[in-house]
mmCIF file of C-alpha atoms in Angstrom:
data_model
loop_
_atom_site.group_PDB
_atom_site.id
_atom_site.type_symbol
_atom_site.label_atom_id
_atom_site.label_comp_id
_atom_site.label_asym_id
_atom_site.label_seq_id
_atom_site.Cartn_x
_atom_site.Cartn_y
_atom_site.Cartn_z
ATOM 1 C CA MET A 2 147.984 249.834 85.694
ATOM 2 C CA ILE A 3 145.101 251.881 86.656
ATOM 3 C CA HIS A 4 146.023 253.472 89.917
ATOM 4 C CA SER A 5 142.674 255.179 90.818
ATOM 5 C CA LEU A 6 139.147 256.170 89.659
ATOM 6 C CA PHE A 7 137.220 259.402 90.216
ATOM 7 C CA LEU A 8 133.587 259.823 89.679
ATOM 8 C CA ILE A 9 133.289 263.790 88.599
ATOM 9 C CA ASN A 10 129.283 265.442 88.129
ATOM 10 C CA ALA A 11 128.816 268.191 85.827
ATOM 11 C CA SER A 12 129.132 270.460 88.423
ATOM 12 C CA GLY A 13 132.656 269.619 89.028
ATOM 13 C CA ASP A 14 132.302 267.841 92.273
ATOM 14 C CA ILE A 15 133.966 264.474 92.906
ATOM 15 C CA PHE A 16 131.259 262.475 94.025
ATOM 16 C CA LEU A 17 133.168 258.852 94.781
ATOM 17 C CA GLU A 18 136.841 257.838 94.309
ATOM 18 C CA LYS A 19 138.377 254.545 94.226
ATOM 19 C CA HIS A 20 141.881 253.610 94.781
ATOM 20 C CA TRP A 21 143.943 249.767 93.965
ATOM 21 C CA LYS A 22 147.678 250.751 94.491
ATOM 22 C CA SER A 23 148.345 253.687 96.509
ATOM 23 C CA VAL A 24 146.112 256.286 97.195
ATOM 24 C CA VAL A 25 146.399 259.379 94.579
ATOM 25 C CA SER A 26 145.644 262.723 96.062
ATOM 26 C CA ARG A 27 142.465 264.313 94.646
ATOM 27 C CA SER A 28 144.438 267.360 93.580
ATOM 28 C CA VAL A 29 145.561 265.731 90.617
ATOM 29 C CA CYS A 30 142.268 266.125 88.948
ATOM 30 C CA ASP A 31 142.899 269.876 89.060
ATOM 31 C CA TYR A 32 144.848 269.287 85.861
ATOM 32 C CA PHE A 33 141.148 267.754 84.308
ATOM 33 C CA PHE A 34 139.558 270.672 85.776
ATOM 34 C CA GLU A 35 141.536 273.179 83.697
ATOM 35 C CA ALA A 36 140.909 270.842 80.480
ATOM 36 C CA GLN A 37 137.253 270.990 81.253
ATOM 37 C CA GLU A 38 137.206 275.027 81.617
ATOM 38 C CA ARG A 39 139.083 275.205 78.280
ATOM 39 C CA ALA A 40 136.446 272.517 76.631
ATOM 40 C CA SER A 41 133.223 274.120 74.977
ATOM 41 C CA GLU A 42 130.922 271.225 75.658
ATOM 42 C CA ALA A 43 131.571 268.456 78.076
ATOM 43 C CA GLU A 44 132.186 265.904 75.165
ATOM 44 C CA ASN A 45 135.142 267.977 73.966
ATOM 45 C CA VAL A 46 137.180 267.299 76.869
ATOM 46 C CA PRO A 47 140.219 265.460 75.602
ATOM 47 C CA PRO A 48 140.227 261.953 76.575
ATOM 48 C CA VAL A 49 143.974 261.766 77.490
ATOM 49 C CA ILE A 50 145.391 264.059 79.549
ATOM 50 C CA PRO A 51 149.443 264.083 80.566
ATOM 51 C CA THR A 52 150.103 265.591 84.098
ATOM 52 C CA PRO A 53 153.966 265.995 85.491
ATOM 53 C CA HIS A 54 153.712 262.264 87.315
ATOM 54 C CA HIS A 55 150.562 260.669 85.768
ATOM 55 C CA TYR A 56 148.296 260.380 82.857
ATOM 56 C CA LEU A 57 144.317 261.246 83.122
ATOM 57 C CA LEU A 58 142.042 259.247 81.156
ATOM 58 C CA SER A 59 138.406 259.840 81.343
ATOM 59 C CA ILE A 60 135.043 259.189 79.409
ATOM 60 C CA TYR A 61 131.652 261.299 79.501
ATOM 61 C CA ARG A 62 128.542 258.763 79.838
ATOM 62 C CA HIS A 63 125.069 259.912 81.356
ATOM 63 C CA LYS A 64 126.330 263.263 82.683
ATOM 64 C CA ILE A 65 129.625 261.610 84.987
ATOM 65 C CA PHE A 66 133.175 262.088 83.936
ATOM 66 C CA PHE A 67 134.767 258.789 84.798
ATOM 67 C CA VAL A 68 138.578 259.517 84.969
ATOM 68 C CA ALA A 69 140.750 256.935 85.600
ATOM 69 C CA VAL A 70 144.446 258.213 87.124
ATOM 70 C CA ILE A 71 147.690 256.154 85.795
ATOM 71 C CA GLN A 72 151.217 256.635 86.324
ATOM 72 C CA SER A 73 153.068 254.536 83.473
ATOM 73 C CA GLU A 74 151.905 254.496 79.907
ATOM 74 C CA VAL A 75 149.449 252.001 78.680
ATOM 75 C CA PRO A 76 147.710 251.744 75.555
ATOM 76 C CA PRO A 77 145.181 254.456 76.194
ATOM 77 C CA LEU A 78 142.438 252.854 74.525
ATOM 78 C CA PHE A 79 142.827 249.550 76.732
ATOM 79 C CA VAL A 80 141.616 251.867 79.689
ATOM 80 C CA ILE A 81 138.927 253.881 77.816
ATOM 81 C CA GLU A 82 137.062 250.423 76.724
ATOM 82 C CA PHE A 83 137.700 249.114 80.611
ATOM 83 C CA LEU A 84 135.717 252.646 81.693
ATOM 84 C CA HIS A 85 133.295 251.712 78.970
ATOM 85 C CA ARG A 86 132.865 248.234 80.668
ATOM 86 C CA VAL A 87 132.187 250.027 84.348
ATOM 87 C CA VAL A 88 129.797 252.084 83.121
ATOM 88 C CA ASP A 89 127.671 249.240 81.540
ATOM 89 C CA THR A 90 128.063 247.059 84.502
ATOM 90 C CA PHE A 91 126.216 249.761 86.789
ATOM 91 C CA GLN A 92 123.833 250.173 84.123
ATOM 92 C CA ASP A 93 123.257 246.121 84.145
ATOM 93 C CA TYR A 94 122.773 246.528 88.056
ATOM 94 C CA PHE A 95 121.212 249.321 88.811
ATOM 95 C CA GLY A 96 119.198 249.674 85.537
ATOM 96 C CA VAL A 97 120.417 253.337 84.863
ATOM 97 C CA CYS A 98 124.092 254.798 85.654
ATOM 98 C CA SER A 99 123.304 258.203 87.397
ATOM 99 C CA GLU A 100 124.852 259.909 90.455
ATOM 100 C CA VAL A 101 121.991 259.353 92.230
ATOM 101 C CA ILE A 102 121.650 255.935 91.729
ATOM 102 C CA ILE A 103 125.525 255.551 92.504
ATOM 103 C CA LYS A 104 125.355 257.177 95.918
ATOM 104 C CA ASP A 105 122.266 255.295 96.853
ATOM 105 C CA ASN A 106 124.350 251.714 95.866
ATOM 106 C CA VAL A 107 127.946 253.129 96.832
ATOM 107 C CA VAL A 108 128.428 249.626 98.935
ATOM 108 C CA VAL A 109 127.609 247.748 95.787
ATOM 109 C CA VAL A 110 129.796 250.031 93.432
ATOM 110 C CA TYR A 111 132.456 249.549 95.914
ATOM 111 C CA GLU A 112 132.337 245.646 95.656
ATOM 112 C CA VAL A 113 131.798 245.216 92.073
ATOM 113 C CA LEU A 114 134.681 247.815 91.450
ATOM 114 C CA GLU A 115 137.185 245.861 93.782
ATOM 115 C CA GLU A 116 136.081 242.337 91.497
ATOM 116 C CA MET A 117 136.805 244.304 88.222
ATOM 117 C CA LEU A 118 140.472 245.221 88.784
ATOM 118 C CA ASP A 119 142.521 243.356 90.817
ATOM 119 C CA ASN A 120 145.730 245.567 91.550
ATOM 120 C CA GLY A 121 145.171 247.531 89.018
ATOM 121 C CA PHE A 122 144.636 244.942 86.266
ATOM 122 C CA PRO A 123 141.121 243.945 84.939
ATOM 123 C CA LEU A 124 140.270 240.967 86.226
ATOM 124 C CA ALA A 125 136.543 240.075 86.144
ATOM 125 C CA THR A 126 134.393 242.323 83.591
ATOM 126 C CA GLU A 127 131.809 239.960 82.348
ATOM 127 C CA SER A 128 128.238 240.846 83.609
ATOM 128 C CA ASN A 129 127.497 237.109 84.574
ATOM 129 C CA ILE A 130 130.458 236.528 86.533
ATOM 130 C CA LEU A 131 129.960 239.900 88.528
ATOM 131 C CA LYS A 132 126.386 238.812 89.177
ATOM 132 C CA GLU A 133 127.166 235.653 90.839
ATOM 133 C CA LEU A 134 130.302 237.323 92.749
ATOM 134 C CA ILE A 135 128.327 240.295 93.676
ATOM 135 C CA LYS A 136 124.166 239.710 93.802
ATOM 136 C CA PRO A 137 122.320 242.824 92.013
ATOM 137 C CA PRO A 138 120.707 245.050 94.527
ATOM 138 C CA THR A 139 116.903 244.154 95.351
ATOM 139 C CA ILE A 140 114.494 245.891 98.043
ATOM 140 C CA LEU A 141 114.380 242.512 99.672
ATOM 141 C CA ARG A 142 118.351 241.981 99.799
ATOM 142 C CA THR A 143 119.028 245.513 100.528
ATOM 143 C CA VAL A 144 116.722 245.135 103.677
ATOM 144 C CA VAL A 145 117.706 241.903 104.685
ATOM 145 C CA ASN A 146 121.407 243.396 104.883
ATOM 146 C CA THR A 147 120.523 246.291 107.051
ATOM 147 C CA ILE A 148 118.904 243.995 109.669
ATOM 148 C CA THR A 149 121.540 241.300 109.246
ATOM 149 C CA GLY A 150 125.176 243.178 108.592
ATOM 150 C CA SER A 151 125.619 240.804 105.644
ATOM 151 C CA THR A 152 126.979 241.946 101.979
ATOM 152 C CA ASN A 153 126.013 241.493 98.712
ATOM 153 C CA VAL A 154 129.102 238.822 98.061
ATOM 154 C CA GLY A 155 128.446 235.325 96.623
ATOM 155 C CA ASP A 156 129.375 232.456 98.824
ATOM 156 C CA GLN A 157 131.293 230.762 96.022
ATOM 157 C CA LEU A 158 133.375 230.990 92.768
ATOM 158 C CA PRO A 159 131.224 231.530 89.421
ATOM 159 C CA THR A 160 131.099 228.648 87.471
ATOM 160 C CA GLY A 161 132.109 230.559 84.441
ATOM 161 C CA GLN A 162 135.100 231.707 85.971
ATOM 162 C CA LEU A 163 137.050 228.669 85.428
ATOM 163 C CA SER A 164 135.476 227.390 82.262
ATOM 164 C CA VAL A 165 136.641 227.979 78.745
ATOM 165 C CA VAL A 166 133.455 230.230 78.304
ATOM 166 C CA PRO A 167 133.750 232.476 80.940
ATOM 167 C CA TRP A 168 131.012 234.597 79.909
ATOM 168 C CA ARG A 169 128.526 232.351 80.040
ATOM 169 C CA ARG A 170 127.387 230.532 83.592
ATOM 170 C CA THR A 171 126.466 226.678 83.634
ATOM 171 C CA GLY A 172 123.251 225.474 83.957
ATOM 172 C CA VAL A 173 121.171 228.166 82.789
ATOM 173 C CA LYS A 174 116.999 227.365 82.437
ATOM 174 C CA TYR A 175 114.340 229.415 80.862
ATOM 175 C CA THR A 176 110.733 228.384 80.289
ATOM 176 C CA ASN A 177 110.458 230.773 77.261
ATOM 177 C CA ASN A 178 113.785 230.440 75.196
ATOM 178 C CA GLU A 179 114.415 233.827 72.657
ATOM 179 C CA ALA A 180 117.037 235.178 71.105
ATOM 180 C CA TYR A 181 116.517 238.726 70.006
ATOM 181 C CA PHE A 182 118.954 241.139 68.125
ATOM 182 C CA ASP A 183 118.861 244.929 67.526
ATOM 183 C CA VAL A 184 121.000 246.323 64.741
ATOM 184 C CA ILE A 185 121.459 249.855 65.298
ATOM 185 C CA GLU A 186 122.932 252.381 63.482
ATOM 186 C CA GLU A 187 123.869 256.402 64.121
ATOM 187 C CA ILE A 188 124.865 258.083 61.026
ATOM 188 C CA ASP A 189 127.437 261.219 61.717
ATOM 189 C CA ALA A 190 127.342 263.629 58.656
ATOM 190 C CA ILE A 191 127.996 267.139 57.618
ATOM 191 C CA ILE A 192 126.096 268.618 54.917
ATOM 192 C CA ASP A 193 127.391 271.880 53.049
ATOM 193 C CA LYS A 194 125.171 275.130 52.246
ATOM 194 C CA SER A 195 124.573 273.381 48.944
ATOM 195 C CA GLY A 196 123.485 270.147 50.066
ATOM 196 C CA SER A 197 126.466 267.935 49.037
ATOM 197 C CA THR A 198 128.222 265.788 51.545
ATOM 198 C CA ILE A 199 131.073 266.847 52.908
ATOM 199 C CA THR A 200 131.775 263.484 55.421
ATOM 200 C CA ALA A 201 129.405 260.943 56.125
ATOM 201 C CA GLU A 202 130.139 257.937 58.185
ATOM 202 C CA ILE A 203 127.963 255.406 60.083
ATOM 203 C CA GLN A 204 128.773 253.785 63.943
ATOM 204 C CA GLY A 205 126.876 250.550 63.919
ATOM 205 C CA VAL A 206 126.332 247.971 66.844
ATOM 206 C CA ILE A 207 124.186 244.861 67.012
ATOM 207 C CA ASP A 208 123.151 244.163 70.800
ATOM 208 C CA ALA A 209 121.537 241.194 71.636
ATOM 209 C CA CYS A 210 119.556 239.999 74.547
ATOM 210 C CA VAL A 211 119.435 236.348 74.488
ATOM 211 C CA LYS A 212 117.921 233.847 77.299
ATOM 212 C CA LEU A 213 118.651 230.460 76.213
ATOM 213 C CA THR A 214 118.552 227.018 78.102
ATOM 214 C CA GLY A 215 121.833 224.985 78.168
ATOM 215 C CA MET A 216 124.772 225.876 76.245
ATOM 216 C CA PRO A 217 123.797 226.606 73.003
ATOM 217 C CA ASP A 218 125.939 227.584 70.024
ATOM 218 C CA LEU A 219 124.503 229.773 67.665
ATOM 219 C CA THR A 220 125.743 231.258 64.097
ATOM 220 C CA LEU A 221 124.484 234.497 62.571
ATOM 221 C CA SER A 222 125.001 235.199 59.025
ATOM 222 C CA PHE A 223 124.358 238.695 56.735
ATOM 223 C CA MET A 224 122.609 239.132 53.164
ATOM 224 C CA ASN A 225 125.968 241.170 52.509
ATOM 225 C CA PRO A 226 128.938 240.945 54.946
ATOM 226 C CA ARG A 227 131.371 242.656 53.362
ATOM 227 C CA LEU A 228 130.024 245.660 53.987
ATOM 228 C CA LEU A 229 131.395 244.971 57.849
ATOM 229 C CA ASP A 230 135.192 245.799 57.279
ATOM 230 C CA ASP A 231 135.825 248.046 60.242
ATOM 231 C CA VAL A 232 134.417 245.468 63.117
ATOM 232 C CA SER A 233 135.262 244.783 66.777
ATOM 233 C CA PHE A 234 133.524 241.624 68.342
ATOM 234 C CA HIS A 235 132.582 240.558 71.774
ATOM 235 C CA PRO A 236 134.926 238.044 73.014
ATOM 236 C CA CYS A 237 132.382 235.232 72.396
ATOM 237 C CA VAL A 238 132.997 235.522 68.594
ATOM 238 C CA ARG A 239 135.054 233.099 66.837
ATOM 239 C CA PHE A 240 137.316 235.037 64.689
ATOM 240 C CA LYS A 241 138.887 232.608 62.466
ATOM 241 C CA ARG A 242 135.443 231.745 61.256
ATOM 242 C CA TRP A 243 134.655 234.981 60.497
ATOM 243 C CA GLU A 244 137.725 235.504 58.860
ATOM 244 C CA SER A 245 137.198 232.460 56.457
ATOM 245 C CA GLU A 246 133.396 231.998 56.131
ATOM 246 C CA ARG A 247 131.848 235.996 57.329
ATOM 247 C CA ILE A 248 129.461 234.047 59.494
ATOM 248 C CA LEU A 249 129.126 234.894 63.602
ATOM 249 C CA SER A 250 129.719 231.875 65.279
ATOM 250 C CA PHE A 251 129.245 232.070 69.076
ATOM 251 C CA ILE A 252 128.153 230.525 72.130
ATOM 252 C CA PRO A 253 126.292 233.651 73.481
ATOM 253 C CA PRO A 254 126.196 234.973 77.177
ATOM 254 C CA ASP A 255 123.136 234.729 79.242
ATOM 255 C CA GLY A 256 121.269 237.932 78.780
ATOM 256 C CA ASN A 257 121.914 241.167 77.107
ATOM 257 C CA PHE A 258 125.430 242.317 75.710
ATOM 258 C CA ARG A 259 126.757 243.707 72.565
ATOM 259 C CA LEU A 260 127.740 241.051 70.138
ATOM 260 C CA LEU A 261 129.936 243.631 67.896
ATOM 261 C CA SER A 262 130.314 247.063 66.888
ATOM 262 C CA TYR A 263 131.151 248.069 63.315
ATOM 263 C CA HIS A 264 132.063 251.225 61.198
ATOM 264 C CA VAL A 265 131.279 252.318 57.633
ATOM 265 C CA SER A 266 132.780 255.404 56.262
ATOM 266 C CA ALA A 267 132.992 255.024 52.385
ATOM 267 C CA GLN A 268 131.094 258.049 51.349
ATOM 268 C CA ASN A 269 129.475 256.126 48.325
ATOM 269 C CA LEU A 270 127.668 253.697 50.765
ATOM 270 C CA VAL A 271 127.007 256.092 53.095
ATOM 271 C CA ALA A 272 122.915 257.125 52.303
ATOM 272 C CA ILE A 273 121.519 260.419 53.595
ATOM 273 C CA PRO A 274 117.882 259.990 54.938
ATOM 274 C CA VAL A 275 117.338 263.421 55.530
ATOM 275 C CA TYR A 276 117.293 266.625 53.784
ATOM 276 C CA VAL A 277 117.268 270.591 55.231
ATOM 277 C CA LYS A 278 115.909 273.004 52.590
ATOM 278 C CA HIS A 279 117.323 276.158 54.304
ATOM 279 C CA ASN A 280 117.220 280.048 53.504
ATOM 280 C CA ILE A 281 118.606 282.128 56.321
ATOM 281 C CA SER A 282 119.720 285.905 55.513
ATOM 282 C CA PHE A 283 120.339 289.106 57.851
ATOM 283 C CA ARG A 284 120.775 292.451 55.896
ATOM 284 C CA ASP A 285 123.698 294.855 56.118
ATOM 285 C CA SER A 286 121.216 298.158 56.915
ATOM 286 C CA SER A 287 118.587 296.396 58.718
ATOM 287 C CA SER A 288 117.954 295.089 62.114
ATOM 288 C CA LEU A 289 115.597 292.450 60.981
ATOM 289 C CA GLY A 290 116.781 289.100 59.219
ATOM 290 C CA ARG A 291 114.838 286.121 57.612
ATOM 291 C CA PHE A 292 114.689 282.024 58.833
ATOM 292 C CA GLU A 293 113.476 279.954 57.083
ATOM 293 C CA ILE A 294 113.965 275.920 57.321
ATOM 294 C CA THR A 295 112.161 272.913 55.568
ATOM 295 C CA VAL A 296 112.997 269.181 56.885
ATOM 296 C CA GLY A 297 112.086 266.174 54.117
ATOM 297 C CA PRO A 298 112.882 262.516 53.912
ATOM 298 C CA LYS A 299 115.155 260.952 51.441
ATOM 299 C CA GLN A 300 116.439 257.552 50.559
ATOM 300 C CA THR A 301 114.681 256.344 53.321
ATOM 301 C CA MET A 302 113.199 253.205 51.591
ATOM 302 C CA GLY A 303 109.693 254.114 52.229
ATOM 303 C CA LYS A 304 110.100 254.133 55.996
ATOM 304 C CA THR A 305 108.803 256.906 58.579
ATOM 305 C CA VAL A 306 111.620 259.444 59.975
ATOM 306 C CA GLU A 307 110.267 260.322 63.459
ATOM 307 C CA GLY A 308 111.677 262.258 66.504
ATOM 308 C CA VAL A 309 113.341 264.711 64.613
ATOM 309 C CA MET A 310 114.784 267.559 66.424
ATOM 310 C CA VAL A 311 116.130 270.593 65.073
ATOM 311 C CA THR A 312 118.636 272.622 67.172
ATOM 312 C CA SER A 313 120.953 275.933 66.099
ATOM 313 C CA GLN A 314 122.694 277.969 67.877
ATOM 314 C CA MET A 315 122.150 281.621 66.670
ATOM 315 C CA PRO A 316 124.711 284.122 66.648
ATOM 316 C CA LYS A 317 125.295 286.498 69.614
ATOM 317 C CA SER A 318 123.737 289.555 67.917
ATOM 318 C CA VAL A 319 120.438 288.398 67.360
ATOM 319 C CA LEU A 320 118.323 289.409 70.294
ATOM 320 C CA ASN A 321 114.808 287.397 69.156
ATOM 321 C CA MET A 322 113.134 285.463 66.953
ATOM 322 C CA THR A 323 109.654 285.289 65.505
ATOM 323 C CA LEU A 324 109.129 282.266 63.652
ATOM 324 C CA MET A 325 105.867 279.786 63.038
ATOM 325 C CA PRO A 326 106.148 276.057 62.539
ATOM 326 C CA SER A 327 103.816 274.149 59.954
ATOM 327 C CA GLN A 328 104.399 271.412 63.054
ATOM 328 C CA GLY A 329 105.645 270.855 66.197
ATOM 329 C CA THR A 330 106.624 273.245 68.696
ATOM 330 C CA HIS A 331 109.704 275.626 68.924
ATOM 331 C CA VAL A 332 111.902 277.611 71.805
ATOM 332 C CA PHE A 333 114.448 280.433 71.455
ATOM 333 C CA ASP A 334 116.196 281.033 74.519
ATOM 334 C CA PRO A 335 117.602 284.457 74.392
ATOM 335 C CA VAL A 336 119.942 284.201 76.921
ATOM 336 C CA THR A 337 121.928 281.290 75.306
ATOM 337 C CA LYS A 338 120.547 281.907 71.648
ATOM 338 C CA LEU A 339 119.677 278.455 71.031
ATOM 339 C CA LEU A 340 116.617 277.560 68.895
ATOM 340 C CA SER A 341 115.238 274.143 69.610
ATOM 341 C CA TRP A 342 112.526 272.956 67.088
ATOM 342 C CA ASP A 343 110.615 269.838 67.896
ATOM 343 C CA VAL A 344 109.286 268.727 64.837
ATOM 344 C CA GLY A 345 108.027 264.707 65.975
ATOM 345 C CA LYS A 346 107.331 262.714 62.925
ATOM 346 C CA ILE A 347 107.703 263.799 59.079
ATOM 347 C CA ASN A 348 105.033 263.389 56.920
ATOM 348 C CA PRO A 349 106.257 263.147 52.835
ATOM 349 C CA GLN A 350 103.001 264.826 51.642
ATOM 350 C CA LYS A 351 103.314 267.657 54.008
ATOM 351 C CA LEU A 352 106.967 268.709 54.773
ATOM 352 C CA PRO A 353 107.484 270.372 58.133
ATOM 353 C CA SER A 354 108.811 273.823 57.727
ATOM 354 C CA LEU A 355 109.758 276.744 60.255
ATOM 355 C CA LYS A 356 109.686 280.416 59.084
ATOM 356 C CA GLY A 357 109.373 283.712 60.245
ATOM 357 C CA SER A 358 111.829 286.683 61.084
ATOM 358 C CA VAL A 359 115.169 287.502 63.317
ATOM 359 C CA SER A 360 115.567 290.630 65.462
ATOM 360 C CA LEU A 361 119.361 291.888 65.649
ATOM 361 C CA GLN A 362 120.818 294.416 68.220
ATOM 362 C CA ALA A 363 120.266 297.997 66.689
ATOM 363 C CA GLY A 364 123.825 299.304 65.145
ATOM 364 C CA THR A 365 125.692 295.876 64.964
ATOM 365 C CA SER A 366 126.833 294.738 61.933
ATOM 366 C CA LYS A 367 125.430 291.893 60.389
ATOM 367 C CA PRO A 368 126.936 288.201 61.404
ATOM 368 C CA ASP A 369 129.782 287.241 59.660
ATOM 369 C CA GLU A 370 128.457 283.334 59.310
ATOM 370 C CA ASN A 371 125.169 281.766 59.485
ATOM 371 C CA PRO A 372 124.423 279.144 61.903
ATOM 372 C CA THR A 373 124.740 275.596 61.630
ATOM 373 C CA ILE A 374 121.539 273.181 61.992
ATOM 374 C CA ASN A 375 122.080 270.090 64.056
ATOM 375 C CA LEU A 376 119.602 267.466 63.712
ATOM 376 C CA GLN A 377 118.707 264.030 65.478
ATOM 377 C CA PHE A 378 115.884 261.767 64.024
ATOM 378 C CA LYS A 379 115.074 258.041 64.424
ATOM 379 C CA ILE A 380 113.793 255.656 61.577
ATOM 380 C CA GLN A 381 112.536 252.485 62.581
ATOM 381 C CA GLN A 382 113.038 249.055 60.863
ATOM 382 C CA LEU A 383 115.838 250.550 58.020
ATOM 383 C CA ALA A 384 119.721 250.077 58.475
ATOM 384 C CA ILE A 385 121.109 252.740 56.474
ATOM 385 C CA SER A 386 124.066 251.191 55.118
ATOM 386 C CA GLY A 387 122.044 248.216 53.968
ATOM 387 C CA LEU A 388 123.267 245.461 56.407
ATOM 388 C CA LYS A 389 120.532 242.523 56.520
ATOM 389 C CA VAL A 390 121.017 239.604 58.863
ATOM 390 C CA ASN A 391 120.117 236.542 56.529
ATOM 391 C CA ARG A 392 119.499 233.897 58.979
ATOM 392 C CA LEU A 393 120.141 232.753 62.868
ATOM 393 C CA ASP A 394 120.619 228.989 63.358
ATOM 394 C CA MET A 395 121.224 227.337 66.879
ATOM 395 C CA TYR A 396 122.717 223.841 67.475
ATOM 396 C CA GLY A 397 123.751 221.665 70.594
ATOM 397 C CA GLU A 398 120.468 222.106 72.025
ATOM 398 C CA LYS A 399 117.245 220.330 70.595
ATOM 399 C CA TYR A 400 114.037 223.215 71.621
ATOM 400 C CA LYS A 401 113.361 225.847 69.000
ATOM 401 C CA PRO A 402 113.914 229.402 70.238
ATOM 402 C CA PHE A 403 111.518 232.297 69.245
ATOM 403 C CA LYS A 404 114.096 234.743 67.492
ATOM 404 C CA GLY A 405 113.824 238.223 65.942
ATOM 405 C CA ILE A 406 115.867 241.154 64.634
ATOM 406 C CA LYS A 407 114.986 244.521 64.847
ATOM 407 C CA TYR A 408 116.599 247.710 62.917
ATOM 408 C CA MET A 409 116.885 251.325 63.811
ATOM 409 C CA THR A 410 118.934 254.131 62.211
ATOM 410 C CA LYS A 411 119.198 257.302 64.149
ATOM 411 C CA ALA A 412 121.384 260.464 64.277
ATOM 412 C CA GLY A 413 124.379 260.971 65.677
ATOM 413 C CA LYS A 414 126.266 264.582 65.355
ATOM 414 C CA PHE A 415 124.256 265.316 62.057
ATOM 415 C CA GLN A 416 125.042 268.819 60.789
ATOM 416 C CA VAL A 417 123.783 271.392 57.885
ATOM 417 C CA ARG A 418 125.758 273.997 57.423
ATOM 418 C CA THR A 419 123.823 276.964 56.009
#
């Protein structure tokens, strides 16, 4: 199974390694570094890299590459899912997952990795169980451990490890019982020059924060569950009930967890919430060009589009840009040729625009193609797929919990071609 794990930072330094079976030399990462050099961006490094004696499987999160080394063939998604679970666990333990935090808590990191894999096979990957096995670091606990020489390892086996619901510990008590669900959708789209959609798909997740006493049994139903055809569930969800009734029935883990993730790709189901009007032109004879873009909302059900950020990689022949934004601030880096425009909120009555001229190098021919425009945005209280939660019910406990559902749509890889 998984032999070794290497953590590599953005500048290509291996700052942590863990071996489960035999020690694999660091030189195996040279194949990874070669692939990294060939890739234009960190996200474009191939997730599976074959080498003469090993396979390297990697993910890139929080500006860190997590590279697993395996010797025999295994389902690659199995390893990649495990690596994501490692990152989520670090985030849960330390609040953020960064190189500095991992180095500061290196002992806890090694203890957690030792519990998550046994002889290279996944063992305890549930956050609740891990937190009973290895106590999360606190300032007081760190001071006590330093003085006494003790560790964060718990004294007894977690109660959930031996039960039929290993994701939930027993004897959970809260004074405020609450269950909150966040429906978050990311829209990936490519829009062509005329404004037509080339591809559009939605990656959605339902993240939960459940703090309920005892052993509650929850059911979550949707207004339009048929939208969810390509779905991945948390192990707590009873799949048979979903298949027959399209209702999510589950005993929830304690605390934060991802209940499900889903994918909507049918073109006619994906509404595009923003549009970009553009007029970018370069003349053959002149060293000047024209640049105009306007961003506006559409199909947002009256909700505000906020956190709008427009970026565009300009051609190499562009020397400088003289632009005037109607709102927000813009920056053009003459070295990297990257234009960034921080728009903020879109007011439908007064659409934000960025207009001006482009200076090209003298004597060069006009660029072969116009730059593409990348967008980032957020829309609160809207799931662009139209997914709506109908109701949340609780069985098995007497009290009435606080319940809440929040929706959010944001841009994933949203590209407009000009």
